[in-house]
């Protein structure tokens, strides 16, 4: 059976970006369908009835939900090239730990910077920078989180980079001055075709955030 791969996604989703990158790292052709999250398609509701969220990866009619699970699935199904997870069990466990850390911390910390104001935002800014510094301390002087090879942790984190400029604009931050090694890592990742094609332009994200803030009167 020929591989039919469909991705139900939403362009600014840093979670969907993970799946886009993983598919492109493997050289897998896929049909991209951008969802309207305020008017979700019947296919999205049918393929993810539990959470009703993007991204949903549909492979030969079978849905796989949750971005981290999708990335692991892609790595297992198309295991013949560009491995994403380390082959060593301990290194694989460490990579999963850091992506789990990112999943539990990053979205909420970043959201507080561009979504809130006043004291809540100030607290959020401190939490966000502290989180980035924790990740930077794990990166150390390596090219990628796994060393010389682009992999699971890089894919797990890089999508958030497309929102950094929005955080700087609305949080009055300079992330590069706080975390220069992390920004250098992000710029290296952006040189990969799989990443460059999967992340939206930061100005487009800023425009999207501006519209959301106006809609919910966060000024």
Short mmCIF file of C-alpha atoms in Angstrom, two decimals:
data_model
loop_
_atom_site.label_atom_id
_atom_site.label_comp_id
_atom_site.label_asym_id
_atom_site.label_seq_id
_atom_site.Cartn_x
_atom_site.Cartn_y
_atom_site.Cartn_z
CA UNK A 1 0.00 0.00 0.00
CA UNK A 2 1.34 3.41 -0.95
CA UNK A 3 2.07 5.81 1.88
CA UNK A 4 -0.70 8.38 2.19
CA UNK A 5 0.26 10.95 4.79
CA UNK A 6 -2.01 13.82 5.82
CA UNK A 7 -1.23 16.35 8.52
CA UNK A 8 -4.05 18.31 10.15
CA UNK A 9 -2.31 21.34 11.60
CA UNK A 10 -2.47 25.07 12.28
CA UNK A 11 0.38 27.16 10.87
CA UNK A 12 1.53 28.94 14.10
CA UNK A 13 1.44 25.75 16.20
CA UNK A 14 4.87 24.96 17.59
CA UNK A 15 3.59 21.44 18.19
CA UNK A 16 2.57 20.95 14.58
CA UNK A 17 5.97 22.31 13.55
CA UNK A 18 7.56 19.27 15.20
CA UNK A 19 5.66 16.88 12.99
CA UNK A 20 6.35 18.92 9.84
CA UNK A 21 10.08 18.90 10.61
CA UNK A 22 10.17 15.17 11.35
CA UNK A 23 8.40 14.32 8.08
CA UNK A 24 10.75 16.55 6.11
CA UNK A 25 13.81 15.15 7.88
CA UNK A 26 12.71 11.74 6.62
CA UNK A 27 11.90 13.04 3.14
CA UNK A 28 8.25 12.01 3.41
CA UNK A 29 5.75 13.74 1.15
CA UNK A 30 2.59 14.74 2.97
CA UNK A 31 -0.61 16.64 2.41
CA UNK A 32 -0.80 19.63 4.72
CA UNK A 33 -4.26 20.80 5.79
CA UNK A 34 -4.44 24.00 7.80
CA UNK A 35 -7.29 23.89 10.31
CA UNK A 36 -9.54 26.70 11.47
CA UNK A 37 -9.42 26.14 15.22
CA UNK A 38 -12.57 28.21 15.70
CA UNK A 39 -14.40 26.04 13.18
CA UNK A 40 -12.80 22.61 13.36
CA UNK A 41 -13.24 20.26 10.44
CA UNK A 42 -15.26 17.05 10.74
CA UNK A 43 -12.07 15.13 9.93
CA UNK A 44 -10.22 16.66 12.89
CA UNK A 45 -13.09 15.87 15.26
CA UNK A 46 -13.32 12.35 13.87
CA UNK A 47 -9.60 11.58 14.03
CA UNK A 48 -8.96 13.16 17.44
CA UNK A 49 -12.27 12.71 19.30
CA UNK A 50 -10.61 12.77 22.74
CA UNK A 51 -8.76 16.11 22.66
CA UNK A 52 -10.15 17.59 19.42
CA UNK A 53 -6.77 19.27 18.87
CA UNK A 54 -4.15 19.58 16.19
CA UNK A 55 -1.80 18.23 15.06
CA UNK A 56 -3.20 14.95 13.80
CA UNK A 57 -1.03 12.76 11.61
CA UNK A 58 -3.05 10.44 9.38
CA UNK A 59 -1.00 7.63 7.87
CA UNK A 60 -2.87 5.40 5.43
CA UNK A 61 -6.14 6.33 7.09
CA UNK A 62 -4.92 5.71 10.65
CA UNK A 63 -4.68 8.76 12.94
CA UNK A 64 -1.80 9.38 15.34
CA UNK A 65 -2.33 12.18 17.89
CA UNK A 66 0.06 14.29 20.01
CA UNK A 67 3.17 15.76 18.42
CA UNK A 68 5.79 13.93 20.48
CA UNK A 69 4.10 10.59 19.76
CA UNK A 70 3.91 11.53 16.08
CA UNK A 71 7.63 12.29 15.92
CA UNK A 72 8.46 8.94 17.54
CA UNK A 73 6.04 7.18 15.20
CA UNK A 74 7.64 8.81 12.16
CA UNK A 75 11.09 7.76 13.39
CA UNK A 76 9.96 4.16 13.83
CA UNK A 77 8.00 3.81 10.58
CA UNK A 78 10.66 5.44 8.40
CA UNK A 79 13.66 4.14 10.28
CA UNK A 80 15.90 3.73 7.23
CA UNK A 81 17.22 7.31 7.16
CA UNK A 82 17.97 10.32 9.35
CA UNK A 83 17.33 8.79 12.79
CA UNK A 84 15.64 11.24 15.14
CA UNK A 85 15.97 9.44 18.48
CA UNK A 86 19.37 8.17 19.67
CA UNK A 87 20.06 4.44 19.29
CA UNK A 88 21.52 4.21 22.80
CA UNK A 89 18.74 3.49 25.36
CA UNK A 90 20.14 5.88 27.97
CA UNK A 91 20.57 8.73 25.48
CA UNK A 92 17.08 8.03 24.17
CA UNK A 93 15.69 8.25 27.72
CA UNK A 94 17.51 11.55 28.26
CA UNK A 95 16.13 12.99 25.04
CA UNK A 96 12.61 11.99 26.07
CA UNK A 97 13.15 13.58 29.49
CA UNK A 98 14.05 16.96 27.97
CA UNK A 99 11.17 16.96 25.51
CA UNK A 100 8.83 16.09 28.37
CA UNK A 101 10.35 19.01 30.32
CA UNK A 102 9.73 21.31 27.34
CA UNK A 103 6.14 20.08 27.03
CA UNK A 104 5.39 20.67 30.70
CA UNK A 105 6.99 24.11 30.94
CA UNK A 106 7.55 25.93 27.68
CA UNK A 107 4.12 26.73 26.25
CA UNK A 108 2.71 28.17 29.48
CA UNK A 109 5.87 30.15 30.24
CA UNK A 110 6.00 31.63 26.75
CA UNK A 111 2.29 32.38 26.69
CA UNK A 112 2.51 34.42 29.89
CA UNK A 113 5.01 36.73 28.19
CA UNK A 114 2.85 37.67 25.18
CA UNK A 115 -0.64 37.06 26.61
CA UNK A 116 -0.60 38.74 30.03
CA UNK A 117 0.38 42.15 31.40
CA UNK A 118 1.43 43.79 34.65
CA UNK A 119 2.67 41.72 37.55
CA UNK A 120 1.61 38.42 35.97
CA UNK A 121 3.65 39.21 32.89
CA UNK A 122 6.70 40.22 34.92
CA UNK A 123 6.55 36.91 36.78
CA UNK A 124 6.09 35.11 33.47
CA UNK A 125 9.13 36.83 31.94
CA UNK A 126 11.34 35.67 34.81
CA UNK A 127 10.01 32.11 34.53
CA UNK A 128 10.51 32.12 30.76
CA UNK A 129 14.13 33.30 30.88
CA UNK A 130 14.91 30.90 33.74
CA UNK A 131 13.49 28.06 31.64
CA UNK A 132 15.57 29.05 28.61
CA UNK A 133 18.69 29.22 30.75
CA UNK A 134 18.00 25.70 32.06
CA UNK A 135 17.78 24.47 28.46
CA UNK A 136 20.91 26.41 27.54
CA UNK A 137 22.81 24.75 30.39
CA UNK A 138 21.84 21.36 28.94
CA UNK A 139 22.89 22.44 25.44
CA UNK A 140 26.28 23.68 26.70
CA UNK A 141 28.71 24.09 23.76
CA UNK A 142 27.16 21.40 21.58
CA UNK A 143 25.92 22.08 18.05
CA UNK A 144 22.64 20.33 18.82
CA UNK A 145 21.17 18.95 22.04
CA UNK A 146 22.25 15.45 21.03
CA UNK A 147 25.76 16.54 20.02
CA UNK A 148 26.64 16.73 16.34
CA UNK A 149 23.35 15.28 15.13
CA UNK A 150 20.04 17.12 14.86
CA UNK A 151 17.45 15.10 16.74
CA UNK A 152 14.49 14.68 19.04
CA UNK A 153 15.13 17.50 21.54
CA UNK A 154 15.97 19.95 18.76
CA UNK A 155 12.70 19.10 17.02
CA UNK A 156 10.85 19.37 20.32
CA UNK A 157 12.11 22.89 21.03
CA UNK A 158 12.82 24.72 17.77
CA UNK A 159 9.18 25.52 16.95
CA UNK A 160 9.01 27.81 19.98
CA UNK A 161 11.77 29.91 18.43
CA UNK A 162 9.31 31.24 15.84
CA UNK A 163 7.46 32.92 18.73
CA UNK A 164 10.55 34.47 20.35
CA UNK A 165 10.24 37.80 18.52
CA UNK A 166 6.62 38.11 19.64
CA UNK A 167 7.76 37.52 23.21
CA UNK A 168 10.46 40.16 22.81
CA UNK A 169 8.01 42.68 21.37
CA UNK A 170 5.30 42.27 23.99
CA UNK A 171 7.53 41.31 26.91
CA UNK A 172 10.21 43.92 26.24
CA UNK A 173 12.87 41.22 26.26
CA UNK A 174 16.18 40.61 24.53
CA UNK A 175 16.45 36.85 24.54
CA UNK A 176 19.79 36.72 22.74
CA UNK A 177 21.49 38.83 25.41
CA UNK A 178 20.15 36.48 28.09
CA UNK A 179 20.76 33.19 26.26
CA UNK A 180 23.27 33.67 23.42
CA UNK A 181 24.14 29.99 23.05
CA UNK A 182 20.50 29.00 22.73
CA UNK A 183 19.91 31.59 20.02
CA UNK A 184 23.06 30.42 18.19
CA UNK A 185 21.64 26.89 18.33
CA UNK A 186 18.31 28.10 16.93
CA UNK A 187 20.04 29.89 14.05
CA UNK A 188 21.97 26.70 13.26
CA UNK A 189 18.71 24.73 13.24
CA UNK A 190 17.17 27.30 10.89
CA UNK A 191 19.85 26.49 8.33
CA UNK A 192 18.30 23.05 7.89
CA UNK A 193 15.81 22.89 5.05
CA UNK A 194 13.40 20.79 7.14
CA UNK A 195 13.25 23.52 9.79
CA UNK A 196 13.25 26.54 7.49
CA UNK A 197 10.29 25.12 5.54
CA UNK A 198 8.35 24.21 8.70
CA UNK A 199 8.60 27.38 10.79
CA UNK A 200 6.56 30.46 9.89
CA UNK A 201 8.14 33.87 9.54
CA UNK A 202 8.43 35.54 12.94
CA UNK A 203 6.77 38.71 11.64
CA UNK A 204 3.73 36.67 10.64
CA UNK A 205 3.61 35.26 14.19
CA UNK A 206 3.84 38.79 15.64
CA UNK A 207 0.90 39.86 13.47
CA UNK A 208 -1.07 36.82 14.65
CA UNK A 209 -0.29 37.59 18.32
CA UNK A 210 -1.25 41.24 17.83
CA UNK A 211 -4.62 40.18 16.43
CA UNK A 212 -5.23 37.84 19.38
CA UNK A 213 -4.34 40.53 21.90
CA UNK A 214 -6.73 42.95 20.23
CA UNK A 215 -9.46 40.34 20.09
CA UNK A 216 -9.18 39.67 23.83
CA UNK A 217 -8.41 43.30 24.66
CA UNK A 218 -5.00 42.65 26.20
CA UNK A 219 -3.43 46.08 25.94
#
